[in-house]
Every structure is written in structure tokens, then in C-alpha cells.
PDB file of C-alpha atoms in Angstrom:
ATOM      1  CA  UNK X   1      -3.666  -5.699  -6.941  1.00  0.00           C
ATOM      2  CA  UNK X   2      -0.659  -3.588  -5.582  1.00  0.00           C
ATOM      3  CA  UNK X   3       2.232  -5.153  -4.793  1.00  0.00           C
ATOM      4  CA  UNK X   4       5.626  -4.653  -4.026  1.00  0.00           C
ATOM      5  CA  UNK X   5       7.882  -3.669  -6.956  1.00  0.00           C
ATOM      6  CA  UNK X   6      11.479  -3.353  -6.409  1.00  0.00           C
ATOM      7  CA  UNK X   7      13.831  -2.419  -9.122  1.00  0.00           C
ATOM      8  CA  UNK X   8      17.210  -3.369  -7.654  1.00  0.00           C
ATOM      9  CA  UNK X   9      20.025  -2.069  -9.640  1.00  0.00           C
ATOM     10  CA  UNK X  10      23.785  -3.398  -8.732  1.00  0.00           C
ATOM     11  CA  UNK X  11      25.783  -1.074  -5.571  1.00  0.00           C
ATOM     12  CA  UNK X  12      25.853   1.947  -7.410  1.00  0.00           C
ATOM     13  CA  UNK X  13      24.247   1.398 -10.627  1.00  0.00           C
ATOM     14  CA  UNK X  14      21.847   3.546 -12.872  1.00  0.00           C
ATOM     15  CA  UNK X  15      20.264   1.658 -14.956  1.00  0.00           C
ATOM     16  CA  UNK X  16      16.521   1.849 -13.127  1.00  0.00           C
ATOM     17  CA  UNK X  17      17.131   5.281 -11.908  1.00  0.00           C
ATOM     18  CA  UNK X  18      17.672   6.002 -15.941  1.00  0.00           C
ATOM     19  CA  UNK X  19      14.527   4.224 -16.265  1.00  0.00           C
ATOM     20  CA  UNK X  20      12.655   5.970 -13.875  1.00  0.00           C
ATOM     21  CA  UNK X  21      13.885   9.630 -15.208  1.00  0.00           C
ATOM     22  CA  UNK X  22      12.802   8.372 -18.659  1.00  0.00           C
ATOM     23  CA  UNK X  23       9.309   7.371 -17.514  1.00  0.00           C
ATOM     24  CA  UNK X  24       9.470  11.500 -15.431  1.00  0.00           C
ATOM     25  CA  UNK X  25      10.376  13.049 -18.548  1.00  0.00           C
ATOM     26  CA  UNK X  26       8.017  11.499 -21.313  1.00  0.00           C
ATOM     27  CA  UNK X  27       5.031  10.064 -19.631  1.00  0.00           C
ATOM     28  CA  UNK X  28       4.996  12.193 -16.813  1.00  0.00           C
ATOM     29  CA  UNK X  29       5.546  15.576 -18.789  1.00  0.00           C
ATOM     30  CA  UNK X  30       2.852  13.989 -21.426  1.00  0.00           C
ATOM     31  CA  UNK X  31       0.396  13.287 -18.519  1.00  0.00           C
ATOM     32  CA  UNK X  32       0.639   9.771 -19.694  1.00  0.00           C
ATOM     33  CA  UNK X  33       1.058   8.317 -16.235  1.00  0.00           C
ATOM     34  CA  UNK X  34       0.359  10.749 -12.988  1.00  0.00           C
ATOM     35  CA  UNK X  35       2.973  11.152 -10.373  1.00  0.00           C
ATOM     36  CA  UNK X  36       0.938   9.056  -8.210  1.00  0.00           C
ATOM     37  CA  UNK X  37       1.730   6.166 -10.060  1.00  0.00           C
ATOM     38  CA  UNK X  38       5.534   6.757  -9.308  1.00  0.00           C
ATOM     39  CA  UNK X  39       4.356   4.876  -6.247  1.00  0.00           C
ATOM     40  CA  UNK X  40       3.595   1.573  -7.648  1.00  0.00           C
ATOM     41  CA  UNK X  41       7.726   0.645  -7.902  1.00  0.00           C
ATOM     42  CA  UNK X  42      10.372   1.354  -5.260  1.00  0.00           C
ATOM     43  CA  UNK X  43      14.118   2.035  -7.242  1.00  0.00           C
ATOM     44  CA  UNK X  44      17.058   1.418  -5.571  1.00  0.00           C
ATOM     45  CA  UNK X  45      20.948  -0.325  -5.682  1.00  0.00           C
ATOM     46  CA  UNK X  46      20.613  -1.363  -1.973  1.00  0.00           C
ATOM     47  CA  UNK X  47      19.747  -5.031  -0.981  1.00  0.00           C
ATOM     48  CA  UNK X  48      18.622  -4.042   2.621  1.00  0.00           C
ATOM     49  CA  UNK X  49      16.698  -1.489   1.368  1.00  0.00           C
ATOM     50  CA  UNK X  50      15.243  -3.593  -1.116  1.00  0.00           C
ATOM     51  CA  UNK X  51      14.121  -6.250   1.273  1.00  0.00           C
ATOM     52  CA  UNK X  52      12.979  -3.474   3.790  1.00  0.00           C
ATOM     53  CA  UNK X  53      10.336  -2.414   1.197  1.00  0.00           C
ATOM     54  CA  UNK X  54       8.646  -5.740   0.900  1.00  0.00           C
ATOM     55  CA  UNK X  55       8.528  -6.736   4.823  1.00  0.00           C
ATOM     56  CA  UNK X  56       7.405  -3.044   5.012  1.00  0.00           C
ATOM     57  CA  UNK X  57       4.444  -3.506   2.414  1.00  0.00           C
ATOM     58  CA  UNK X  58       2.995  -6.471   4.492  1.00  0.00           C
ATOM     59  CA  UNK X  59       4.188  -5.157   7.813  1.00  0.00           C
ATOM     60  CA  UNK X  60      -0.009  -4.308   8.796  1.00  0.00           C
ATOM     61  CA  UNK X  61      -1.389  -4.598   4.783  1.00  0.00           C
ATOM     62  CA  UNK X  62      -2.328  -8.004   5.140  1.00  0.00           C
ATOM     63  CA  UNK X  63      -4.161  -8.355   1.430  1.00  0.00           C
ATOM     64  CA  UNK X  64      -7.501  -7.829  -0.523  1.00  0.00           C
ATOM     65  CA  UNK X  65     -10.742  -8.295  -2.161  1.00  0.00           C
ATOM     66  CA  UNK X  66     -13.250  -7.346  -3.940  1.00  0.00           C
ATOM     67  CA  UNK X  67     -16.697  -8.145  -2.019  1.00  0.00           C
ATOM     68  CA  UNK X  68     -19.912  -7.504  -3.473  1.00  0.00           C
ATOM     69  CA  UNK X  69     -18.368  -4.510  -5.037  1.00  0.00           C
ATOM     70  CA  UNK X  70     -16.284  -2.791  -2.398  1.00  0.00           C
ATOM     71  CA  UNK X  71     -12.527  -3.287  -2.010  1.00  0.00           C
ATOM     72  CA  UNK X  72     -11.920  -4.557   1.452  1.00  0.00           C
ATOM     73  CA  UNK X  73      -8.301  -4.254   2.858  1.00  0.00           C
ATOM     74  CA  UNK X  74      -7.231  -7.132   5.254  1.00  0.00           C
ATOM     75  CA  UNK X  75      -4.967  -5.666   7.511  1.00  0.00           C
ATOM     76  CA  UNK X  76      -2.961  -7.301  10.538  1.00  0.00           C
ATOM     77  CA  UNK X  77      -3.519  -4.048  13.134  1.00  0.00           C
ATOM     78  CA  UNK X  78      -7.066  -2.833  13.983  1.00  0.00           C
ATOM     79  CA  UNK X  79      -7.130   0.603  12.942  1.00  0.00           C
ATOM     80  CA  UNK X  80      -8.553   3.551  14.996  1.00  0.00           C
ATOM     81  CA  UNK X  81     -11.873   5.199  14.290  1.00  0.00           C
ATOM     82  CA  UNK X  82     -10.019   8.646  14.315  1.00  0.00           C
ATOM     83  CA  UNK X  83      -7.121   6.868  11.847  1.00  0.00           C
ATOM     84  CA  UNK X  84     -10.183   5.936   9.308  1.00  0.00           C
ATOM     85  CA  UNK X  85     -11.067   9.622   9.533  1.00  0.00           C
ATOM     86  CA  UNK X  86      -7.976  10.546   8.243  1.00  0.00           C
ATOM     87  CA  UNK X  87      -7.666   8.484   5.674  1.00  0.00           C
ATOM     88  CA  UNK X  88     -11.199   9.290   4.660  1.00  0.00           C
ATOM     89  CA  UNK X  89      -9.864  13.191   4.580  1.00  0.00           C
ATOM     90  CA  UNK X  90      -6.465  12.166   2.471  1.00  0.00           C
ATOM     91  CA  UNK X  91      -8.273   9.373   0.034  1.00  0.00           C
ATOM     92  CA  UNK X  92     -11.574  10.612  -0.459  1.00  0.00           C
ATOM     93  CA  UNK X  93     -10.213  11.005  -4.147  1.00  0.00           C
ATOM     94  CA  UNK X  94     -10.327   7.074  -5.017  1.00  0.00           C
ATOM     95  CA  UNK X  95     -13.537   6.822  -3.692  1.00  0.00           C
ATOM     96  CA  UNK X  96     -16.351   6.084  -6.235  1.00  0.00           C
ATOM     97  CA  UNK X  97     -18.684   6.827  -3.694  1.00  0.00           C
ATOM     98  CA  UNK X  98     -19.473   7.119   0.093  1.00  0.00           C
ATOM     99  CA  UNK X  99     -16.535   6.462   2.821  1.00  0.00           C
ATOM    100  CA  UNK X 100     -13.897   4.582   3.782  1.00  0.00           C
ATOM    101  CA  UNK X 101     -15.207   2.044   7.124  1.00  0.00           C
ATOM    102  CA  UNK X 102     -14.123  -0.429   9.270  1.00  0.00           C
ATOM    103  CA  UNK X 103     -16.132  -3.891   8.533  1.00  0.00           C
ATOM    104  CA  UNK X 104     -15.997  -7.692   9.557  1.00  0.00           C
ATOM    105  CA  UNK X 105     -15.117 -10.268   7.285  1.00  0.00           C
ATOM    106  CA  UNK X 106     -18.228 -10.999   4.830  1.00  0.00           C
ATOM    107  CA  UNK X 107     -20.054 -14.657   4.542  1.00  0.00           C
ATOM    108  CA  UNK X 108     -18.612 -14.430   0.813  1.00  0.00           C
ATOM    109  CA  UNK X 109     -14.914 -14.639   2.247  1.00  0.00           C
ATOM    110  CA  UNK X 110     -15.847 -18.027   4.103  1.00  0.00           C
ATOM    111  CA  UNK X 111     -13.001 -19.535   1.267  1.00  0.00           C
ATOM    112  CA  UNK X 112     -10.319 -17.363   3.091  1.00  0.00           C
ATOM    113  CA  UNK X 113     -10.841 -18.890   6.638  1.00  0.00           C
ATOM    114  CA  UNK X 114      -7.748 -18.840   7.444  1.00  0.00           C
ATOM    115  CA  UNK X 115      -8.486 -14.515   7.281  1.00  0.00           C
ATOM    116  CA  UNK X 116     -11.443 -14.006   8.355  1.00  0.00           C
ATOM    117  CA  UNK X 117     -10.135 -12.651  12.139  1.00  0.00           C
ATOM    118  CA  UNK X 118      -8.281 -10.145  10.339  1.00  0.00           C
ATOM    119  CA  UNK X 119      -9.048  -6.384  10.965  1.00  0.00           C
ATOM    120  CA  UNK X 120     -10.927  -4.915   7.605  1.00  0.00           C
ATOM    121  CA  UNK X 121     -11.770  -1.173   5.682  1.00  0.00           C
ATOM    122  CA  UNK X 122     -13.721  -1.452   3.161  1.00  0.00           C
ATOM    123  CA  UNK X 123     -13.885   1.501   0.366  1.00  0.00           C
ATOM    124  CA  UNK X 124     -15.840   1.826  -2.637  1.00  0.00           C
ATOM    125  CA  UNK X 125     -13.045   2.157  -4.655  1.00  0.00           C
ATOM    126  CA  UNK X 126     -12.513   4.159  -8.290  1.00  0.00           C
ATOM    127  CA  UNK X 127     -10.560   1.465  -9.794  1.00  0.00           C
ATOM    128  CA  UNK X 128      -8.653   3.806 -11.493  1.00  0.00           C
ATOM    129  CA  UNK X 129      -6.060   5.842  -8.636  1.00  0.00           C
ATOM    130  CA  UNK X 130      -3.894   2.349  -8.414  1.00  0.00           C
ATOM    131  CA  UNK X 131      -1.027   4.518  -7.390  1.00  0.00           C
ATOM    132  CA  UNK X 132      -2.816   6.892  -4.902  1.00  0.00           C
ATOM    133  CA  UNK X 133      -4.494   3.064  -3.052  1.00  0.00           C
ATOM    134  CA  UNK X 134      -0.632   1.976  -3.262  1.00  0.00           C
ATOM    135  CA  UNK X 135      -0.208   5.386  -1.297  1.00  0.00           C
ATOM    136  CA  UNK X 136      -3.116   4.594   1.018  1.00  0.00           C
ATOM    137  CA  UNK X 137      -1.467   1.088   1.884  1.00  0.00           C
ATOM    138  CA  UNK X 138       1.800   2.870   2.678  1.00  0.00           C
ATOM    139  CA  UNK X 139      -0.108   5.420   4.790  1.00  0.00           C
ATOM    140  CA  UNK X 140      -1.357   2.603   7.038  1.00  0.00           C
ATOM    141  CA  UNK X 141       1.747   0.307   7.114  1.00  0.00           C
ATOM    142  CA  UNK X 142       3.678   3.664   8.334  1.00  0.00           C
ATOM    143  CA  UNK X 143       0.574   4.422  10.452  1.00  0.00           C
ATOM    144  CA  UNK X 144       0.389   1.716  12.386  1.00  0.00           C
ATOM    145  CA  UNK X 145       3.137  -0.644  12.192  1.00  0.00           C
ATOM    146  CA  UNK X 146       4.130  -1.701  15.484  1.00  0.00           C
ATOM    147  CA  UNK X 147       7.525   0.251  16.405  1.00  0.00           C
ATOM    148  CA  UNK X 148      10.755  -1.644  17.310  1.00  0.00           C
ATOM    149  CA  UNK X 149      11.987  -1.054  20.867  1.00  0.00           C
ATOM    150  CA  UNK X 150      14.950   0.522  21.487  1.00  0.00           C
ATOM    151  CA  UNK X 151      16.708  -2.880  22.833  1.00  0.00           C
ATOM    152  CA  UNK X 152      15.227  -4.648  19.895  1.00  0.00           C
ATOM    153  CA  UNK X 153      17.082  -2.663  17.746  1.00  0.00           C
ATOM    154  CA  UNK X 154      20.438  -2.763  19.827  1.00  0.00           C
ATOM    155  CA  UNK X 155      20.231  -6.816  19.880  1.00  0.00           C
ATOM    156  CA  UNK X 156      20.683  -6.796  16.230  1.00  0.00           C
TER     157      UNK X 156
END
């Protein structure tokens, strides 16, 4: 299942950034790996940053499972029917089969009850794209994350 995957290097270190260019120019060049899955691991030498990523991944991503085949995304933010569409339009290429939908929670997640008023999608996923669904779960944490207010933001 995607996660978040921060390489933190020391205030201006290089070591994961090396990393990172090594993985670019040998299994990227070879088609080893796609650019896609570049996505699955955040580099960086900045604490804040780092921690930013991981309150980020779960900001509306709430988790997943697989139910009766279908992935099904628990989420923390109802999304729109015109916000499906889009993702339907940008991640139609992880799809096995049909579309992406919005769905209730399913009789075989009674065991996660303390989920089960959580928003859902549900996609017939490819099982193979893990970077492109880590790009989908970024789409709809950037999507629809609730926004800070200006006064928020000057309190801290």
C-alpha cells in the first residue's frame, strides 16, 4: 500500500539526491522503473518539509482496501461528482476495468467500524501503476484538502 517515504538527508546533504540521480540514470534510462514510480519517495535535507509530506499524505487520504476485488480509498473529504470525473479522465490508465466511483462502506469492512462513515472511491485497480495510484492520492490530498485561512496562518 502507498505510503509516505521520506528520504531526509542532513541541512544540505547529498547523499539521497545521489541516490535518486543513480536510480534516473540506470533504471530509469533502462526502463527498469518508470518515472511514475519517482513518486513513491519524497527526497529532501529539510525537516519541515519532511514532516509536511507525511501530514500532507493523510491530510484527506484516509487509507485502503481491497473489497471483493476493487481498491476502495477511504478518504476524510467527500469528493465531488465532477472531481471523480476528473480523476476518471487523468487515471483511467490504472484501471483494469470500468471507472473510478464514489461508494459506501461494504458489509465486508464491518471489522473497520471505527471507518465505515468515511467518504469512499472505489477503482478496479491494475495492481501494477503503484506510482501513478501514489499520484492519484496526491491529486486528491491537493484537491481537496481543506485550505488554511489567512489568520490561521498569521497565528503561527
Amino acid at each position: 500500500y502507498p505510503m509516505p517515504i521520506v528520504l531526509l538527508d542532513s541541512p544540505g546533504g547529498s547523499y539521497w539526491k545521489d541516490w535518486e540521480e543513480f536510480l534516473k540514470k540506470n533504471l530509469l534510462k533502462q526502463e527498469w522503473i518508470s518515472e511514475e514510480d519517482l513518486s513513491l519517495f519524497h527526497v529532501t535535507d529539510d525537516i519541515e518539509n519532511a514532516v509536511d509530506e507525511v501530514i500532507g499524505f493523510y491530510s484527506v487520504y484516509n487509507s485502503m482496501r481491497y473489497v471483493k476485488g476493487r481498491l476502495v480509498l477511504r478518504l476524510h473529504v467527500e469528493p465531488s461528482n465532477e472531481f471523480i470525473e476528473k480523476l476518471n479522465d487523468e487515471f483511467k490508465d490504472i484501471l483494469d476495468s470500468g471507472i473510478i466511483t464514489k461508494v459506501n462502506a461494504h458489509e465486508l469492512e464491518k471489522d473497520d467500524d471505527h471507518l465505515t462513515d468515511l467518504p469512499r472511491i472505489s477503482l478496479m485497480f491494475n495492481r501494477k501503476n503503484l506510482g501513478r495510484l501514489r499520484q492519484m492520492i496526491d491529486r486528491i490530498n491537493s484537491e481537496l484538502a481543506p485550505q488554511s485561512s489567512e489568520e490561521e496562518d498569521e497565528e503561527e
